[in-house]
Coordinates of C-alpha atoms and ligand atoms in Angstrom, one line a residue:
X1 CA 81.1 126.3 99.5
X2 CA 80.1 123.8 102.2
X3 CA 82.5 123.5 105.4
X4 CA 85.1 120.7 104.5
X5 CA 85.3 117.8 106.2
X6 CA 88.8 116.7 108.4
X7 CA 90.5 114.7 106.1
X8 CA 90.1 110.8 106.6
X9 CA 92.7 109.8 104.5
X10 CA 95.9 111.3 103.2
X11 CA 94.4 111.7 99.6
X12 CA 97.7 113.9 98.5
X13 CA 99.6 110.6 99.6
X14 CA 97.4 108.3 98.0
X15 CA 97.3 110.1 94.5
X16 CA 101.0 109.6 94.1
X17 CA 100.3 106.0 94.1
X18 CA 98.2 106.5 90.7
X19 CA 100.5 107.4 87.4
X20 CA 97.6 108.5 85.7
X21 CA 96.0 111.3 88.2
X22 CA 98.7 113.2 87.9
X23 CA 98.5 113.7 84.3
X24 CA 96.8 116.8 82.5
X25 CA 94.2 115.8 79.8
X26 CA 94.6 118.6 77.6
X27 CA 97.9 120.8 78.3
X28 CA 97.2 123.1 81.1
X29 CA 94.0 121.1 81.9
X30 CA 94.6 119.0 85.1
X31 CA 92.6 115.7 85.1
X32 CA 89.5 115.5 87.6
X33 CA 88.5 111.8 87.5
X34 CA 85.2 111.1 88.9
X35 CA 84.3 108.1 86.7
X36 CA 85.0 105.7 89.2
X37 CA 82.0 104.1 89.1
X38 CA 82.4 103.0 85.3
X39 CA 86.2 101.8 86.0
X40 CA 89.0 102.9 88.9
X41 CA 92.5 104.2 88.1
X42 CA 94.9 101.7 89.1
X43 CA 98.0 102.4 91.3
X44 CA 101.6 101.7 90.8
X45 CA 101.6 98.3 93.0
X46 CA 99.2 97.1 90.4
X47 CA 100.4 98.1 87.2
X48 CA 104.1 96.9 88.6
X49 CA 102.8 93.5 89.9
X50 CA 101.0 92.7 85.9
X51 CA 103.9 94.3 84.5
X52 CA 106.6 91.7 86.6
X53 CA 104.3 89.1 85.9
X54 CA 104.9 89.4 81.9
X55 CA 108.7 90.3 82.6
X56 CA 109.4 87.3 84.9
X57 CA 107.1 85.1 85.4
X58 CA 104.5 84.5 82.5
X59 CA 103.5 80.8 81.6
X60 CA 100.1 78.7 81.4
X61 CA 98.9 77.7 84.6
X62 CA 98.1 74.3 86.4
X63 CA 99.7 72.5 83.3
X64 CA 103.0 73.1 83.1
X65 CA 105.9 71.4 85.7
X66 CA 108.2 73.6 84.8
X67 CA 109.6 76.8 87.2
X68 CA 107.8 79.6 85.3
X69 CA 104.5 77.5 85.2
X70 CA 104.6 77.0 88.8
X71 CA 105.0 80.5 89.5
X72 CA 102.5 81.4 87.6
X73 CA 100.2 79.2 89.3
X74 CA 101.2 79.9 92.5
X75 CA 100.8 83.9 91.8
X76 CA 97.5 82.9 90.4
X77 CA 96.4 80.4 93.6
X78 CA 97.6 83.2 96.1
X79 CA 95.2 85.8 94.5
X80 CA 92.6 83.7 94.8
X81 CA 93.8 83.4 98.6
X82 CA 93.9 87.2 98.9
X83 CA 90.2 87.5 97.4
X84 CA 89.0 85.0 99.8
X85 CA 90.3 86.7 102.7
X86 CA 89.3 90.2 101.5
X87 CA 85.3 88.9 101.3
X88 CA 85.6 86.8 104.5
X89 CA 85.4 83.4 102.8
X90 CA 86.8 80.6 104.8
X91 CA 87.5 78.5 101.7
X92 CA 89.1 79.4 98.4
X93 CA 86.7 76.5 96.6
X94 CA 84.4 79.6 96.8
X95 CA 86.1 81.9 94.6
X96 CA 85.6 81.4 91.3
X97 CA 87.5 83.7 88.7
X98 CA 85.6 85.2 85.9
X99 CA 86.1 88.2 83.7
X100 CA 83.8 90.3 85.2
X101 CA 80.6 90.9 87.2
X102 CA 78.7 90.7 84.5
X103 CA 79.9 86.8 83.7
X104 CA 79.5 86.2 86.9
X105 CA 76.0 86.4 87.0
X106 CA 75.4 85.0 83.9
X107 CA 77.6 81.9 84.9
X108 CA 74.8 81.6 88.3
X109 CA 72.0 82.1 85.6
X110 CA 73.0 79.5 83.2
X111 CA 74.4 77.3 85.6
X112 CA 72.5 77.4 89.1
X113 CA 69.5 78.7 87.0
X114 CA 68.6 76.2 84.5
X115 CA 69.1 73.6 86.9
X116 CA 66.6 75.0 89.4
X117 CA 64.2 77.1 87.7
X118 CA 60.9 75.6 87.1
X119 CA 58.2 77.1 85.0
X120 CA 56.1 79.2 87.5
X121 CA 58.7 79.9 89.8
X122 CA 59.5 83.3 90.9
X123 CA 62.5 85.4 90.5
X124 CA 63.0 88.7 92.7
X125 CA 64.8 91.3 91.4
X126 CA 64.9 95.2 92.1
X127 CA 63.8 98.3 89.8
X128 CA 67.1 99.9 90.1
X129 CA 69.1 97.0 88.7
X130 CA 72.2 97.2 86.3
X131 CA 71.4 95.6 83.2
X132 CA 74.0 92.7 83.9
X133 CA 71.7 91.9 87.0
X134 CA 68.8 91.8 85.0
X135 CA 68.8 90.7 81.4
X136 CA 70.6 87.2 82.3
X137 CA 67.6 86.5 84.1
X138 CA 64.9 88.1 81.5
X139 CA 66.7 85.4 79.5
X140 CA 66.4 82.5 82.1
X141 CA 62.9 83.3 82.8
X142 CA 61.9 83.4 79.3
X143 CA 63.3 79.7 79.2
X144 CA 62.0 78.5 82.2
X145 CA 58.6 80.3 81.9
X146 CA 59.3 81.5 85.0
X147 CA 58.5 84.9 86.8
X148 CA 60.3 88.1 87.6
X149 CA 58.8 90.4 89.9
X150 CA 60.4 93.8 90.9
X151 CA 61.2 96.0 94.2
X152 CA 60.7 99.3 93.4
X153 CA 62.1 102.3 95.1
X154 CA 61.0 103.8 98.2
X155 CA 60.5 108.1 98.5
X156 CA 64.3 108.1 99.9
X157 CA 65.0 106.5 96.4
X158 CA 66.1 103.4 98.3
X159 CA 64.5 100.1 97.8
X160 CA 61.0 99.5 99.3
X161 CA 61.7 96.7 101.8
X162 CA 57.9 96.7 102.9
X163 CA 57.1 95.9 99.0
X164 CA 60.1 93.5 99.2
X165 CA 58.3 91.7 101.9
X166 CA 55.0 91.5 100.2
X167 CA 56.8 90.2 97.0
X168 CA 58.5 87.4 98.6
X169 CA 56.3 84.1 98.8
X170 CA 56.7 80.4 98.6
X171 CA 57.0 80.7 95.0
X172 CA 60.3 82.6 95.5
X173 CA 63.3 80.6 94.0
X174 CA 66.2 83.3 93.9
X175 CA 66.3 87.0 94.9
X176 CA 69.1 88.9 93.3
X177 CA 70.1 92.6 93.6
X178 CA 72.6 95.0 93.6
X179 CA 74.6 96.0 97.2
X180 CA 74.7 99.4 95.8
X181 CA 73.0 101.4 93.0
X182 CA 75.6 102.5 90.3
X183 CA 73.3 105.4 89.6
X184 CA 71.8 106.2 93.0
X185 CA 74.2 105.5 95.0
X186 CA 71.5 103.7 97.3
X187 CA 73.2 100.9 99.8
X188 CA 71.1 98.2 100.1
X189 CA 70.4 96.4 103.1
X190 CA 71.8 93.2 102.4
X191 CA 72.2 91.0 105.4
X192 CA 68.2 91.8 105.6
X193 CA 67.2 91.0 102.9
X194 CA 69.2 88.1 102.6
X195 CA 67.8 86.7 106.0
X196 CA 64.4 87.5 104.7
X197 CA 64.7 85.5 101.2
X198 CA 66.1 82.5 103.3
X199 CA 63.1 82.7 105.0
X200 CA 61.2 82.2 102.2
X201 CA 63.3 79.3 101.1
X202 CA 65.0 81.6 98.3
X203 CA 68.7 81.5 97.3
X204 CA 70.4 85.2 97.5
X205 CA 72.6 86.5 94.8
X206 CA 74.3 89.9 95.5
X207 CA 75.8 92.1 92.9
X208 CA 78.3 93.9 94.8
X209 CA 80.2 95.6 91.8
X210 CA 79.7 98.9 93.4
X211 CA 80.2 97.8 97.2
X212 CA 82.8 95.7 97.3
X213 CA 85.3 98.6 96.4
X214 CA 83.7 100.5 98.4
X215 CA 83.1 99.3 101.9
X216 CA 84.3 96.2 104.0
X217 CA 82.5 93.0 102.8
X218 CA 82.0 89.9 104.8
X219 CA 80.1 87.1 103.1
X220 CA 79.9 84.9 105.8
X221 CA 78.3 87.8 108.2
X222 CA 76.0 89.0 104.9
X223 CA 75.4 85.0 104.8
X224 CA 75.1 85.4 100.9
X225 CA 74.7 82.4 98.7
X226 CA 76.2 84.3 95.5
X227 CA 78.3 87.3 95.2
X228 CA 79.1 88.7 92.2
X229 CA 81.9 91.9 91.8
X230 CA 84.8 93.3 88.9
X231 CA 88.6 93.8 89.6
X232 CA 88.5 97.2 87.2
X233 CA 86.3 99.1 89.6
X234 CA 88.8 98.2 93.2
X235 CA 91.8 99.4 91.6
X236 CA 92.7 96.0 89.9
X237 CA 93.1 95.6 86.2
X238 CA 90.2 94.8 83.5
X239 CA 89.1 91.4 82.5
X240 CA 89.4 89.8 86.0
X241 CA 86.1 89.4 88.1
X242 CA 84.8 87.2 90.8
X243 CA 81.7 85.3 91.5
X244 CA 81.6 83.7 95.2
X245 CA 79.5 80.9 95.9
X246 CA 79.2 78.9 98.9
X247 CA 80.8 75.6 98.8
X248 CA 77.3 73.3 98.7
X249 CA 75.6 75.3 95.9
X250 CA 78.6 75.5 93.4
X251 CA 79.1 71.8 93.9
X252 CA 75.9 70.8 92.9
X253 CA 75.9 73.0 90.4
X254 CA 76.7 71.7 86.6
X255 CA 79.6 73.4 84.5
X256 CA 78.6 76.7 82.7
X257 CA 81.5 76.9 80.0
X258 CA 83.7 73.5 79.0
X259 CA 86.9 72.7 78.0
X260 CA 90.5 72.5 79.2
X261 CA 91.2 72.6 82.8
X262 CA 87.5 72.4 84.2
X263 CA 87.5 68.6 83.3
X264 CA 89.3 65.5 85.7
X265 CA 88.9 62.8 82.8
X266 CA 87.8 62.9 79.3
X267 CA 87.0 59.8 76.9
X268 CA 85.2 60.1 73.8
X269 CA 81.8 59.3 75.5
X270 CA 82.2 62.2 77.9
X271 CA 84.0 63.7 80.8
X272 CA 84.3 64.2 85.0
X273 CA 84.7 67.4 86.1
X274 CA 87.4 68.9 87.9
X275 CA 87.0 70.0 91.7
X276 CA 86.1 73.5 93.0
X277 CA 86.9 76.1 91.6
X278 CA 88.8 75.2 88.5
X279 CA 85.1 73.3 87.3
X280 CA 84.1 76.9 86.5
X281 CA 87.5 78.1 84.9
X282 CA 87.3 76.4 81.3
X283 CA 90.4 77.4 79.3
X284 CA 93.6 79.5 79.9
X285 CA 92.8 82.0 82.4
X286 CA 93.5 85.8 82.8
X287 CA 96.4 84.9 84.9
X288 CA 98.2 88.4 85.0
X289 CA 95.3 90.2 85.8
X290 CA 94.2 88.2 88.6
X291 CA 97.6 88.9 90.4
X292 CA 97.0 92.4 89.3
X293 CA 93.4 92.1 91.5
X294 CA 95.9 90.2 94.2
X295 CA 97.9 93.4 94.4
X296 CA 94.9 95.5 94.3
X297 CA 93.7 93.8 97.1
X298 CA 97.0 94.5 98.9
X299 CA 96.9 98.3 98.6
X300 CA 93.0 98.5 99.6
X301 CA 93.8 96.2 102.5
X302 CA 96.9 97.9 103.5
X303 CA 94.5 101.4 103.6
X304 CA 91.8 99.8 105.4
X305 CA 88.4 99.6 103.6
X306 CA 86.5 101.2 107.0
X307 CA 88.9 104.2 106.4
X308 CA 87.9 104.3 102.5
X309 CA 84.0 104.1 103.3
X310 CA 84.0 106.9 105.8
X311 CA 86.2 108.9 103.7
X312 CA 83.9 108.4 100.6
X313 CA 80.9 109.4 103.2
X314 CA 82.2 112.4 103.9
X315 CA 83.0 113.3 100.1
X316 CA 79.3 112.4 99.7
X317 CA 78.1 114.8 101.9
X318 CA 80.4 117.6 101.0
X319 CA 79.6 116.7 97.4
X320 CA 75.6 116.9 98.0
X321 CA 75.9 119.9 99.8
X322 CA 77.8 121.7 97.0
X323 CA 76.0 120.7 94.2
X324 CA 72.8 121.3 96.2
X325 CA 73.6 125.1 96.1
X326 CA 73.3 125.1 92.2
X327 CA 70.2 126.2 91.1
X328 CA 68.4 123.9 88.8
X329 CA 70.1 120.9 89.7
X330 CA 68.6 117.8 91.5
X331 CA 70.5 114.6 92.7
X332 CA 68.7 111.5 92.7
X333 CA 69.8 109.5 95.0
X334 CA 68.6 109.2 99.1
X335 CA 70.1 111.4 101.6
X336 CA 73.7 110.0 103.7
X337 CA 74.2 107.7 105.0
X338 CA 72.3 105.5 103.0
X339 CA 74.3 106.1 100.2
X340 CA 77.5 106.0 98.4
X341 CA 80.0 108.5 96.5
X342 CA 78.0 107.9 93.3
X343 CA 75.9 110.8 92.7
X344 CA 73.8 110.9 89.6
X345 CA 71.8 114.7 88.9
X346 CA 70.1 116.3 86.5
X347 CA 70.2 120.1 85.3
X348 CA 67.2 122.3 84.5
X349 CA 67.3 123.5 81.1
X350 CA 70.7 120.9 80.0
X351 CA 71.1 117.5 78.7
X352 CA 73.2 115.1 80.6
X353 CA 75.6 114.7 77.7
X354 CA 76.1 118.7 77.1
X355 CA 76.6 118.5 81.0
X356 CA 79.3 116.1 80.6
X357 CA 80.6 117.6 77.5
X358 CA 81.3 120.9 79.0
X359 CA 82.9 119.2 82.3
X360 CA 85.2 117.2 79.8
X361 CA 86.6 120.7 78.7
X362 CA 87.7 121.5 82.1
X363 CA 89.3 118.0 82.5
X364 CA 86.5 116.6 84.5
X365 CA 85.6 113.0 83.7
X366 CA 81.9 112.2 84.6
X367 CA 79.5 110.1 82.8
X368 CA 75.9 110.7 81.2
X369 CA 73.6 108.8 80.0
X370 CA 71.4 105.6 81.6
X371 CA 74.3 104.0 83.1
X372 CA 73.1 100.7 81.8
X373 CA 69.7 101.0 84.0
X374 CA 67.5 101.6 81.8
X375 CA 64.7 100.6 83.8
X376 CA 65.8 102.4 86.9
X377 CA 65.3 105.7 84.9
X378 CA 62.0 105.0 83.3
X379 CA 60.6 104.1 87.5
X380 CA 62.5 108.3 87.9
X381 CA 60.7 109.3 84.8
X382 CA 63.8 110.6 82.9
X383 CA 65.6 109.0 80.0
X384 CA 69.6 110.4 81.3
X385 CA 71.4 111.6 84.3
X386 CA 75.0 113.3 84.8
X387 CA 77.3 110.7 87.4
X388 CA 79.7 112.1 89.3
X389 CA 81.6 109.1 91.4
X390 CA 84.1 109.4 93.7
X391 CA 86.7 106.8 95.3
X392 CA 89.6 107.2 97.6
X393 CA 92.1 109.5 95.8
X394 CA 89.4 112.1 95.0
X395 CA 89.6 115.4 97.1
X396 CA 87.0 118.2 98.4
X397 CA 89.1 120.2 95.7
X398 CA 88.0 118.5 93.4
X399 CA 84.1 118.6 94.4
X400 CA 84.7 122.4 94.3
X401 CA 86.4 122.1 91.0
X402 CA 83.0 120.2 89.7
X403 CA 81.1 122.7 91.6
X404 CA 82.7 125.9 90.0
X405 CA 82.8 123.7 86.2
X406 CA 79.1 123.2 86.4
X407 CA 78.3 126.6 87.4
X408 CA 80.3 127.9 84.6
X409 CA 78.3 125.6 82.0
X410 CA 74.9 127.2 83.6
X411 CA 75.8 130.6 82.5
X412 CA 77.0 129.2 79.0
X413 CA 73.3 128.0 78.6
X414 CA 72.0 130.9 80.9
X415 CA 70.4 128.5 83.3
X416 CA 70.7 128.5 87.1
Ligands
C6P501 N1 78.8 99.7 86.0 C1 78.8 102.1 85.3 O1 79.1 102.8 84.6 P1 80.9 94.5 84.7 O2 81.1 95.7 83.3 O3 80.8 93.2 84.4 O4 82.4 95.1 85.0 O5 80.3 95.3 85.5 C2 78.7 95.2 85.4 C3 78.0 96.0 86.4 C4 77.0 95.5 87.2 N2 76.2 95.8 88.4 C5 76.6 96.7 88.4 C6 75.7 97.4 89.9 C7 77.2 97.9 87.9 O6 77.7 99.1 88.0 C8 78.2 97.5 86.8 C9 79.3 98.2 85.8 C10 79.2 100.7 85.1 O7 78.1 102.1 86.0 C11 80.0 100.4 83.4 S1 78.2 100.1 82.6

């Protein structure tokens, strides 16, 4: 086993905040949860915030004048203020609550995209995008007869920035890329890529589903035009996500979904839109989940995103070294520090689903498959991978448990 890094976070104390982590998966088999890129576990503070909302507050927001309606509205709008602060936005008008990162991308594609993309325009994506930041643009490009260009990977399995430079031109209208790959763990040079997009006259969207939960983020410093992420990957509830957009862009965009709350005045002939951010929030929202996300932000903020990032870098280093000792195991991402703690790998002679199944018997939760990034796997020339993804509550002991279980699985398959 490699030498252990100094513990940068008090993992034992953090784990005590997450009730689910203390449970056994099967009798006598403790849980080793390494599927954080899919979704994170929730601390008591978040569970309690949602519980308290339904026990003591529950009402529809922006509509009632009774006490509960006012408290629910205040809780929801307070969560929006927390999100704005967390990502460095100066205005709550720039924070749109959506269901998840996927809905955020679709909102931009359908609203900004349909209003701004013309036949022959070019959209630059990358080969390592999650389907959520790929298919909405393919639909738009098909409808508008626009052209999609893809940034390939370089030898380190990071984005090939030279190729990116070559793809940018006066025809580029939009650049949309992931802040961190959900398979390779590669961290994109967001600030540089956004600056280059702007220099070419294009708008830049960052899919931050895998980056916002794991590192400090400042939208003003990055100068992104749009950014999307999901609450459930950052200790918050499912059913809530965020679209950040620069106010001037959002202001000029037509609504995405229409209905209650997104209008100011409706007649039988037509309607006027509500102010930002509510113009993009039609219908009754997931108030409890927004409040839960606010609690998650408080929780992560109290620990410190810079400390969480440093802890995960240390875990990634340790895990890469520990897994590297297993014969026939190939990890797929770049070396540290260009990567986060999401590690996909293949094992010679074993199918990724068999690997995941055997790990599960030892209580280790990982994901196997294409991870909603089929074009990336095609580019890598493989069908599927097994993926272990770590978060603030994961320890080096759990890395050891993973390595030991993998070795056991290899022995069962007589490989390695
Ligand atoms: N990736 C994974 O296991 P939603 O489903 O909307 O909350 O997140 C979509 C999404 C968008 N971009 C990236 C980079 C992502 O990783 C994800 C979600 C999960 O990798 C579930 S497929």
